[in-house]
C-alpha cells in the first residue's frame, strides 16, 4: 500500500490516515478500506491513488473492487443504507455492523458514531473475527474526532489528490 500524502493536514487528519494505514498493514487479509460519510462521500481510503485500474495479483483477479477507490465507498454506502432501512422497517434499533461472506472474499461495514461508515474488503482467507475486532478499535479511536470540520478537510484532501494538486 502506498501511503497518501498527509502534508498540510491537521493532526487529527494525519492520525486518521495513520490509523487506516495501520489497520491495513497490521491485519492479515485486508485488501482495501474506505471511510464513507453519512451522505455517501468517500472521506478516507487505504488506496486513494487507485483511480485507473484495479491491482491484479498473480492469479489474474482484481485485488479489490474494480475501478477507482470510490467503488468500495459506493458499495459501503449502499449496504449501509440498505441495512439502516431494514433496521427501521423491522424496528430493531441501530445497525452496528454488517458482514457479507462471499466465495472469494468478505465485506465488512461498521457504523461510526456520526453516521459515517467504515468498510473493509477482505480476502477469502481473512479471519472475520480478527477483522471485526480491529474495525471496532478503529471506530472507537476515530469516531470521536470525526467532526464536520475534519470530514470537510478529508474530503478536500481526497479531491486534491485525485486532481494531482498535492503532488
Tab-separated table of C-alpha atoms in Angstrom:
chain	number	residue	atom	x	y	z
A	1	UNK	CA	0.000	0.000	0.000
A	2	UNK	CA	1.243	3.458	-0.821
A	3	UNK	CA	0.555	5.883	1.988
A	4	UNK	CA	-1.306	9.005	0.896
A	5	UNK	CA	0.380	12.342	1.391
A	6	UNK	CA	-0.565	13.901	4.710
A	7	UNK	CA	1.430	17.091	4.160
A	8	UNK	CA	-0.562	20.135	5.260
A	9	UNK	CA	-3.259	18.171	7.084
A	10	UNK	CA	-4.315	18.748	10.675
A	11	UNK	CA	-3.024	16.411	13.365
A	12	UNK	CA	-6.474	14.771	13.572
A	13	UNK	CA	-6.487	14.053	9.831
A	14	UNK	CA	-2.920	12.707	9.965
A	15	UNK	CA	-3.926	10.491	12.895
A	16	UNK	CA	-6.872	9.052	10.962
A	17	UNK	CA	-4.598	8.350	7.980
A	18	UNK	CA	-2.179	6.612	10.344
A	19	UNK	CA	-4.981	4.535	11.921
A	20	UNK	CA	-6.219	3.479	8.488
A	21	UNK	CA	-2.727	2.595	7.243
A	22	UNK	CA	-2.088	0.640	10.440
A	23	UNK	CA	-5.375	-1.264	10.047
A	24	UNK	CA	-4.465	-2.399	6.526
A	25	UNK	CA	-0.853	-3.232	7.303
A	26	UNK	CA	-1.426	-4.998	10.629
A	27	UNK	CA	-4.498	-7.123	9.917
A	28	UNK	CA	-3.911	-10.109	7.623
A	29	UNK	CA	-6.336	-10.440	4.734
A	30	UNK	CA	-7.489	-6.830	4.465
A	31	UNK	CA	-7.375	-5.760	0.817
A	32	UNK	CA	-8.849	-2.267	0.989
A	33	UNK	CA	-10.583	0.071	3.428
A	34	UNK	CA	-12.850	3.082	2.992
A	35	UNK	CA	-14.390	5.569	5.398
A	36	UNK	CA	-17.606	6.996	3.991
A	37	UNK	CA	-19.593	9.976	5.281
A	38	UNK	CA	-23.246	9.643	6.238
A	39	UNK	CA	-24.174	11.157	2.862
A	40	UNK	CA	-22.142	8.567	0.946
A	41	UNK	CA	-18.975	10.539	0.159
A	42	UNK	CA	-15.563	8.898	0.371
A	43	UNK	CA	-13.580	10.512	3.207
A	44	UNK	CA	-10.588	8.244	3.600
A	45	UNK	CA	-9.260	5.314	1.628
A	46	UNK	CA	-6.451	2.828	2.025
A	47	UNK	CA	-5.745	3.226	-1.669
A	48	UNK	CA	-6.789	6.723	-2.821
A	49	UNK	CA	-4.463	6.635	-5.836
A	50	UNK	CA	-6.237	3.686	-7.400
A	51	UNK	CA	-8.273	5.750	-9.834
A	52	UNK	CA	-7.290	3.942	-13.016
A	53	UNK	CA	-7.415	0.148	-12.966
A	54	UNK	CA	-7.657	-2.290	-10.111
A	55	UNK	CA	-4.468	-4.003	-8.974
A	56	UNK	CA	-4.181	-7.562	-10.150
A	57	UNK	CA	-2.407	-10.284	-8.141
A	58	UNK	CA	-0.687	-13.322	-9.653
A	59	UNK	CA	-3.936	-15.240	-10.180
A	60	UNK	CA	-5.293	-12.563	-12.553
A	61	UNK	CA	-8.276	-11.473	-10.430
A	62	UNK	CA	-8.629	-7.891	-9.191
A	63	UNK	CA	-7.244	-7.416	-5.662
A	64	UNK	CA	-10.024	-5.028	-4.684
A	65	UNK	CA	-13.233	-3.621	-6.069
A	66	UNK	CA	-12.939	-2.916	-9.765
A	67	UNK	CA	-12.152	0.618	-10.846
A	68	UNK	CA	-11.490	3.502	-8.529
A	69	UNK	CA	-11.168	3.601	-4.766
A	70	UNK	CA	-14.597	5.251	-4.805
A	71	UNK	CA	-16.138	1.905	-5.837
A	72	UNK	CA	-15.659	0.476	-2.350
A	73	UNK	CA	-17.183	3.650	-0.905
A	74	UNK	CA	-20.215	3.245	-3.175
A	75	UNK	CA	-20.687	-0.369	-2.101
A	76	UNK	CA	-20.269	0.511	1.598
A	77	UNK	CA	-22.722	3.395	1.319
A	78	UNK	CA	-25.300	1.213	-0.431
A	79	UNK	CA	-25.028	-1.603	2.089
A	80	UNK	CA	-25.196	0.911	4.929
A	81	UNK	CA	-28.335	2.468	3.507
A	82	UNK	CA	-29.964	-0.920	2.916
A	83	UNK	CA	-29.270	-2.182	6.435
A	84	UNK	CA	-30.464	1.058	8.058
A	85	UNK	CA	-33.690	0.782	6.053
A	86	UNK	CA	-34.112	-2.846	7.105
A	87	UNK	CA	-33.465	-1.948	10.733
A	88	UNK	CA	-36.126	0.765	10.635
A	89	UNK	CA	-38.627	-1.494	8.873
A	90	UNK	CA	-38.060	-4.292	11.364
A	91	UNK	CA	-37.851	-1.880	14.313
A	92	UNK	CA	-34.657	-3.488	15.642
A	93	UNK	CA	-32.707	-0.347	16.559
A	94	UNK	CA	-29.493	0.960	15.039
A	95	UNK	CA	-27.182	-1.081	12.829
A	96	UNK	CA	-23.817	-1.836	14.445
A	97	UNK	CA	-22.122	-3.833	11.705
A	98	UNK	CA	-22.748	-5.911	8.621
A	99	UNK	CA	-20.650	-8.810	7.365
A	100	UNK	CA	-21.015	-10.375	3.936
A	101	UNK	CA	-19.123	-13.601	3.320
A	102	UNK	CA	-18.630	-14.492	-0.339
A	103	UNK	CA	-16.804	-17.378	-2.040
A	104	UNK	CA	-13.819	-15.216	-2.949
A	105	UNK	CA	-13.774	-12.629	-0.156
A	106	UNK	CA	-15.611	-10.752	2.543
A	107	UNK	CA	-17.083	-7.323	3.032
A	108	UNK	CA	-17.441	-5.686	6.425
A	109	UNK	CA	-19.333	-2.470	7.169
A	110	UNK	CA	-19.323	-0.879	10.622
A	111	UNK	CA	-21.087	2.263	11.821
A	112	UNK	CA	-19.065	5.157	13.176
A	113	UNK	CA	-20.666	7.384	15.814
A	114	UNK	CA	-21.509	10.286	13.482
A	115	UNK	CA	-23.331	8.183	10.885
A	116	UNK	CA	-20.216	7.610	8.821
A	117	UNK	CA	-19.260	4.071	7.882
A	118	UNK	CA	-16.069	2.046	7.885
A	119	UNK	CA	-15.930	-0.504	5.086
A	120	UNK	CA	-13.356	-3.264	4.702
A	121	UNK	CA	-12.848	-5.585	1.749
A	122	UNK	CA	-11.134	-8.759	2.928
A	123	UNK	CA	-9.662	-11.794	1.213
A	124	UNK	CA	-11.392	-15.169	1.307
A	125	UNK	CA	-8.969	-16.430	3.949
A	126	UNK	CA	-9.214	-13.477	6.347
A	127	UNK	CA	-10.322	-14.205	9.887
A	128	UNK	CA	-13.650	-12.370	10.157
A	129	UNK	CA	-13.483	-12.079	13.945
A	130	UNK	CA	-9.997	-10.526	13.820
A	131	UNK	CA	-11.074	-8.047	11.141
A	132	UNK	CA	-14.212	-7.121	13.095
A	133	UNK	CA	-12.184	-6.640	16.282
A	134	UNK	CA	-9.699	-4.296	14.591
A	135	UNK	CA	-12.509	-2.404	12.875
A	136	UNK	CA	-14.119	-1.853	16.286
A	137	UNK	CA	-10.795	-0.495	17.572
A	138	UNK	CA	-10.592	1.885	14.598
A	139	UNK	CA	-14.167	3.064	15.143
A	140	UNK	CA	-13.506	3.597	18.849
A	141	UNK	CA	-10.434	5.690	18.127
A	142	UNK	CA	-11.801	7.586	15.123
A	143	UNK	CA	-15.446	8.123	15.995
A	144	UNK	CA	-14.994	10.941	18.480
A	145	UNK	CA	-12.677	13.006	16.236
A	146	UNK	CA	-14.681	12.735	13.006
A	147	UNK	CA	-16.207	16.200	13.282
A	148	UNK	CA	-17.880	18.076	10.407
A	149	UNK	CA	-14.697	20.159	10.043
A	150	UNK	CA	-12.499	17.061	9.822
A	151	UNK	CA	-14.864	15.405	7.336
A	152	UNK	CA	-14.607	18.520	5.160
A	153	UNK	CA	-10.808	18.527	5.414
A	154	UNK	CA	-10.607	14.823	4.472
A	155	UNK	CA	-12.951	15.351	1.505
A	156	UNK	CA	-10.859	18.262	0.213
A	157	UNK	CA	-7.678	16.231	0.682
A	158	UNK	CA	-9.069	13.348	-1.404
A	159	UNK	CA	-10.290	15.728	-4.105
A	160	UNK	CA	-6.910	17.418	-4.364
A	161	UNK	CA	-5.129	14.029	-4.531
A	162	UNK	CA	-7.365	12.868	-7.370
A	163	UNK	CA	-6.662	16.037	-9.370
A	164	UNK	CA	-2.940	15.824	-8.601
A	165	UNK	CA	-2.690	19.242	-6.981
A	166	UNK	CA	-0.859	17.923	-3.899
A	167	UNK	CA	1.928	16.335	-5.894
